[in-house]
Amino acid sequence: MADQRAQLTWTDDQIPVSDRFDDPYYSLHNGLEETRHVFLAGNDLPVRFAPGFHIAELGFGTGLNMLTVWSEWERSGQTSPLYFSSFEAFPMASADMRRALAGFPELQPWSDRFLTHWDGHKCQLETLQLRVIQGDARATLPAWAGIADAWFLDGFSPAKNPELWGAELMQDVAQHTAPGGTAATYTAAGFVRRGLQEAGFQVMRTSGYGHKRHMTRAVKL
């Protein structure tokens, strides 16, 4: 998959920007706090943590979202594994992940363990069972056998990466969500919210992070 690797440009602040989508991998203001606001709080985490909890994600990127939630999983006292499945069409090279994650020293105990055991597809540790499914999610998600308790919808901007936000894919997300499961995303684009609603989610527009006025939270009915 060498031709499918993420191609990057780095800002002066050492934030990776996708050349393909002309979009940064996380907030230029504070990527860690954005993840906490959008994906953790947006899915009512860590309050919902329980043994066997399964998170699924569209867009693995640097691994920042996974590391943030895994750190909270351990801090909350969970000793069983967190299950985390992510769908990524253009995986980032490990060296680029390491460079990006160096910007979050608070997560270093988790990023070091992750990168030590990461083989490009999975990372299996006592408190983490991570699998990254490579390829176009429109093809790989329908074939996935998993059911998620929470979704992190974190593709690049819908205006630049519409393939990861279409109504059919939101239907697939719904079909792989447990009853009462949740989804959260930084975008409040109308077509994304409508797609989630038509797929069977109750959709709420809430306050976004940083310069983004709104984000989206959803609950599977």
Tab-separated table of C-alpha atoms in Angstrom:
chain	number	residue	atom	x	y	z
A	1	MET	CA	0.000	0.000	0.000
A	2	ALA	CA	2.969	2.307	-0.481
A	3	ASP	CA	1.037	4.479	-2.956
A	4	GLN	CA	-1.788	4.843	-0.407
A	5	ARG	CA	0.328	6.243	2.410
A	6	ALA	CA	-0.611	9.650	3.745
A	7	GLN	CA	1.386	12.455	2.117
A	8	LEU	CA	2.053	15.284	4.542
A	9	THR	CA	3.179	18.862	4.874
A	10	TRP	CA	4.116	20.150	8.334
A	11	THR	CA	3.167	23.584	9.669
A	12	ASP	CA	5.670	25.708	11.572
A	13	ASP	CA	4.039	24.386	14.745
A	14	GLN	CA	4.737	20.812	13.567
A	15	ILE	CA	1.108	19.969	12.883
A	16	PRO	CA	0.656	17.504	9.998
A	17	VAL	CA	-1.508	18.632	7.075
A	18	SER	CA	-2.811	16.185	4.496
A	19	ASP	CA	-1.583	17.021	1.002
A	20	ARG	CA	-4.433	15.018	-0.498
A	21	PHE	CA	-7.198	16.829	1.388
A	22	ASP	CA	-5.434	20.108	2.268
A	23	ASP	CA	-6.659	19.784	5.844
A	24	PRO	CA	-4.819	19.466	9.200
A	25	TYR	CA	-5.113	16.215	11.143
A	26	TYR	CA	-6.265	18.019	14.276
A	27	SER	CA	-7.065	21.492	15.547
A	28	LEU	CA	-4.403	24.130	15.040
A	29	HIS	CA	-5.347	25.470	18.477
A	30	ASN	CA	-5.103	22.388	20.708
A	31	GLY	CA	-5.660	18.964	19.191
A	32	LEU	CA	-5.805	17.148	22.528
A	33	GLU	CA	-8.463	19.432	23.992
A	34	GLU	CA	-10.427	19.229	20.734
A	35	THR	CA	-10.456	15.423	21.009
A	36	ARG	CA	-11.601	15.614	24.621
A	37	HIS	CA	-14.383	18.055	23.767
A	38	VAL	CA	-15.649	16.468	20.570
A	39	PHE	CA	-15.098	12.740	20.889
A	40	LEU	CA	-14.966	12.070	24.616
A	41	ALA	CA	-17.541	14.548	25.898
A	42	GLY	CA	-19.544	14.119	22.688
A	43	ASN	CA	-19.931	10.418	23.476
A	44	ASP	CA	-20.407	10.900	27.247
A	45	LEU	CA	-17.019	9.381	28.017
A	46	PRO	CA	-15.490	8.296	30.333
A	47	VAL	CA	-18.776	7.984	32.290
A	48	ARG	CA	-19.981	5.168	30.003
A	49	PHE	CA	-16.833	3.055	30.256
A	50	ALA	CA	-17.514	-0.580	31.103
A	51	PRO	CA	-15.733	-3.877	30.451
A	52	GLY	CA	-15.983	-4.828	26.784
A	53	PHE	CA	-16.607	-1.244	25.629
A	54	HIS	CA	-15.997	-0.889	21.876
A	55	ILE	CA	-15.209	2.340	20.059
A	56	ALA	CA	-15.128	2.572	16.265
A	57	GLU	CA	-13.725	5.432	14.247
A	58	LEU	CA	-13.680	6.766	10.712
A	59	GLY	CA	-10.199	8.164	10.132
A	60	PHE	CA	-7.346	6.929	12.359
A	61	GLY	CA	-4.851	9.614	11.339
A	62	THR	CA	-2.123	10.114	13.925
A	63	GLY	CA	-3.839	7.921	16.511
A	64	LEU	CA	-4.480	10.949	18.755
A	65	ASN	CA	-8.144	10.109	19.390
A	66	MET	CA	-7.332	6.525	20.321
A	67	LEU	CA	-4.521	7.538	22.652
A	68	THR	CA	-6.655	10.166	24.352
A	69	VAL	CA	-9.493	7.773	25.104
A	70	TRP	CA	-7.128	4.928	26.049
A	71	SER	CA	-5.376	7.186	28.565
A	72	GLU	CA	-8.754	8.026	30.104
A	73	TRP	CA	-9.681	4.333	30.117
A	74	GLU	CA	-6.637	3.493	32.225
A	75	ARG	CA	-6.988	6.571	34.427
A	76	SER	CA	-10.576	5.553	35.202
A	77	GLY	CA	-9.298	2.290	36.666
A	78	GLN	CA	-10.367	-0.072	33.885
A	79	THR	CA	-8.127	-3.152	33.728
A	80	SER	CA	-9.845	-5.074	30.912
A	81	PRO	CA	-9.065	-4.117	27.314
A	82	LEU	CA	-10.653	-1.194	25.520
A	83	TYR	CA	-11.681	-2.355	22.044
A	84	PHE	CA	-10.943	0.214	19.359
A	85	SER	CA	-11.522	-0.329	15.630
A	86	SER	CA	-10.622	2.359	13.116
A	87	PHE	CA	-11.102	2.639	9.357
A	88	GLU	CA	-8.312	4.411	7.477
A	89	ALA	CA	-7.827	4.695	3.712
A	90	PHE	CA	-4.469	6.515	3.791
A	91	PRO	CA	-2.446	5.296	6.796
A	92	MET	CA	0.276	7.472	8.216
A	93	ALA	CA	3.810	6.131	8.454
A	94	SER	CA	4.912	5.281	11.984
A	95	ALA	CA	7.703	7.865	11.863
A	96	ASP	CA	5.182	10.571	10.997
A	97	MET	CA	2.889	9.402	13.798
A	98	ARG	CA	5.765	9.653	16.251
A	99	ARG	CA	6.627	13.155	15.032
A	100	ALA	CA	3.019	14.323	15.342
A	101	LEU	CA	2.413	12.750	18.730
A	102	ALA	CA	5.556	14.324	20.159
A	103	GLY	CA	3.466	17.490	20.332
A	104	PHE	CA	1.400	15.933	23.130
A	105	PRO	CA	3.840	15.170	25.958
A	106	GLU	CA	0.938	14.496	28.338
A	107	LEU	CA	0.181	11.376	26.284
A	108	GLN	CA	3.779	10.165	25.998
A	109	PRO	CA	3.349	7.169	28.370
A	110	TRP	CA	0.602	5.888	26.088
A	111	SER	CA	2.075	6.920	22.744
A	112	ASP	CA	5.394	5.226	23.580
A	113	ARG	CA	3.652	1.955	24.464
A	114	PHE	CA	1.460	2.162	21.395
A	115	LEU	CA	4.276	2.838	18.960
A	116	THR	CA	6.433	0.087	20.486
A	117	HIS	CA	3.746	-2.530	19.809
A	118	TRP	CA	2.192	-1.037	16.654
A	119	ASP	CA	2.672	-3.161	13.520
A	120	GLY	CA	0.767	-0.913	11.121
A	121	HIS	CA	-2.492	-2.820	11.530
A	122	LYS	CA	-3.019	-3.635	15.185
A	123	CYS	CA	-1.789	-3.092	18.709
A	124	GLN	CA	-2.617	-5.693	21.339
A	125	LEU	CA	-1.954	-4.816	24.953
A	126	GLU	CA	-3.531	-5.779	28.268
A	127	THR	CA	-5.752	-2.688	28.291
A	128	LEU	CA	-6.013	-2.037	24.540
A	129	GLN	CA	-7.142	-4.133	21.601
A	130	LEU	CA	-6.668	-1.862	18.584
A	131	ARG	CA	-7.312	-2.793	14.980
A	132	VAL	CA	-6.964	-0.391	12.054
A	133	ILE	CA	-8.771	-1.598	8.928
A	134	GLN	CA	-7.103	-0.156	5.870
A	135	GLY	CA	-8.964	0.771	2.704
A	136	ASP	CA	-11.998	2.767	1.643
A	137	ALA	CA	-14.527	2.626	4.501
A	138	ARG	CA	-17.348	2.458	1.967
A	139	ALA	CA	-16.058	-1.024	1.131
A	140	THR	CA	-14.541	-2.158	4.428
A	141	LEU	CA	-17.200	-1.056	6.919
A	142	PRO	CA	-20.091	-3.066	5.388
A	143	ALA	CA	-17.939	-6.203	5.668
A	144	TRP	CA	-16.989	-5.528	9.298
A	145	ALA	CA	-18.519	-7.868	11.883
A	146	GLY	CA	-18.151	-5.527	14.844
A	147	ILE	CA	-20.705	-3.517	16.795
A	148	ALA	CA	-19.605	-0.258	18.403
A	149	ASP	CA	-20.840	1.403	21.562
A	150	ALA	CA	-19.489	4.762	20.386
A	151	TRP	CA	-18.299	6.218	17.086
A	152	PHE	CA	-15.668	8.877	16.455
A	153	LEU	CA	-16.521	10.330	13.030
A	154	ASP	CA	-13.254	12.066	12.226
A	155	GLY	CA	-12.695	12.189	8.493
A	156	PHE	CA	-11.263	15.294	6.908
A	157	SER	CA	-13.607	18.222	6.276
A	158	PRO	CA	-16.844	17.145	4.534
A	159	ALA	CA	-16.192	19.827	1.920
A	160	LYS	CA	-12.815	18.243	1.075
A	161	ASN	CA	-13.469	14.558	1.871
A	162	PRO	CA	-17.208	14.014	1.113
A	163	GLU	CA	-16.680	10.282	0.535
A	164	LEU	CA	-16.385	9.693	4.292
A	165	TRP	CA	-19.633	11.496	5.130
A	166	GLY	CA	-22.204	10.171	2.661
A	167	ALA	CA	-25.676	8.949	3.597
A	168	GLU	CA	-24.916	5.330	2.662
A	169	LEU	CA	-21.865	5.282	4.917
A	170	MET	CA	-23.895	6.762	7.776
A	171	GLN	CA	-26.350	3.889	7.254
A	172	ASP	CA	-23.433	1.475	7.617
A	173	VAL	CA	-22.343	3.279	10.785
A	174	ALA	CA	-25.849	2.861	12.209
A	175	GLN	CA	-25.944	-0.826	11.337
A	176	HIS	CA	-22.730	-1.295	13.313
A	177	THR	CA	-23.876	0.619	16.394
A	178	ALA	CA	-25.356	-0.964	19.506
A	179	PRO	CA	-28.850	0.181	20.555
A	180	GLY	CA	-28.375	3.328	22.588
A	181	GLY	CA	-24.879	3.723	21.160
A	182	THR	CA	-23.553	7.147	20.253
A	183	ALA	CA	-21.626	9.009	17.596
A	184	ALA	CA	-19.879	12.364	17.684
A	185	THR	CA	-18.124	14.557	15.144
A	186	TYR	CA	-16.617	18.021	14.931
A	187	THR	CA	-18.731	18.906	11.878
A	188	ALA	CA	-22.248	20.306	11.941
A	189	ALA	CA	-22.709	20.127	8.156
A	190	GLY	CA	-26.383	19.781	7.351
A	191	PHE	CA	-26.021	16.810	5.021
A	192	VAL	CA	-24.048	14.903	7.660
A	193	ARG	CA	-26.682	15.523	10.322
A	194	ARG	CA	-29.457	14.533	7.913
A	195	GLY	CA	-27.600	11.363	6.958
A	196	LEU	CA	-27.273	10.344	10.591
A	197	GLN	CA	-30.918	11.134	11.281
A	198	GLU	CA	-32.123	9.150	8.278
A	199	ALA	CA	-29.942	6.257	9.445
A	200	GLY	CA	-31.801	6.056	12.750
A	201	PHE	CA	-29.921	8.391	15.082
A	202	GLN	CA	-31.350	11.138	17.223
A	203	VAL	CA	-29.123	14.063	16.233
A	204	MET	CA	-28.176	17.102	18.301
A	205	ARG	CA	-26.173	20.165	17.315
A	206	THR	CA	-24.065	21.330	20.253
A	207	SER	CA	-21.261	23.804	20.930
A	208	GLY	CA	-18.110	23.122	18.976
A	209	TYR	CA	-14.472	23.471	19.967
A	210	GLY	CA	-12.339	26.544	19.374
A	211	HIS	CA	-13.383	28.563	16.342
A	212	LYS	CA	-16.041	25.995	15.354
A	213	ARG	CA	-19.409	27.214	16.619
A	214	HIS	CA	-21.156	23.852	16.434
A	215	MET	CA	-20.531	20.101	16.383
A	216	THR	CA	-22.793	17.048	16.167
A	217	ARG	CA	-23.788	14.428	18.719
A	218	ALA	CA	-26.037	11.465	17.901
A	219	VAL	CA	-27.698	8.602	19.764
A	220	LYS	CA	-28.868	5.383	18.086
A	221	LEU	CA	-32.609	4.970	18.616
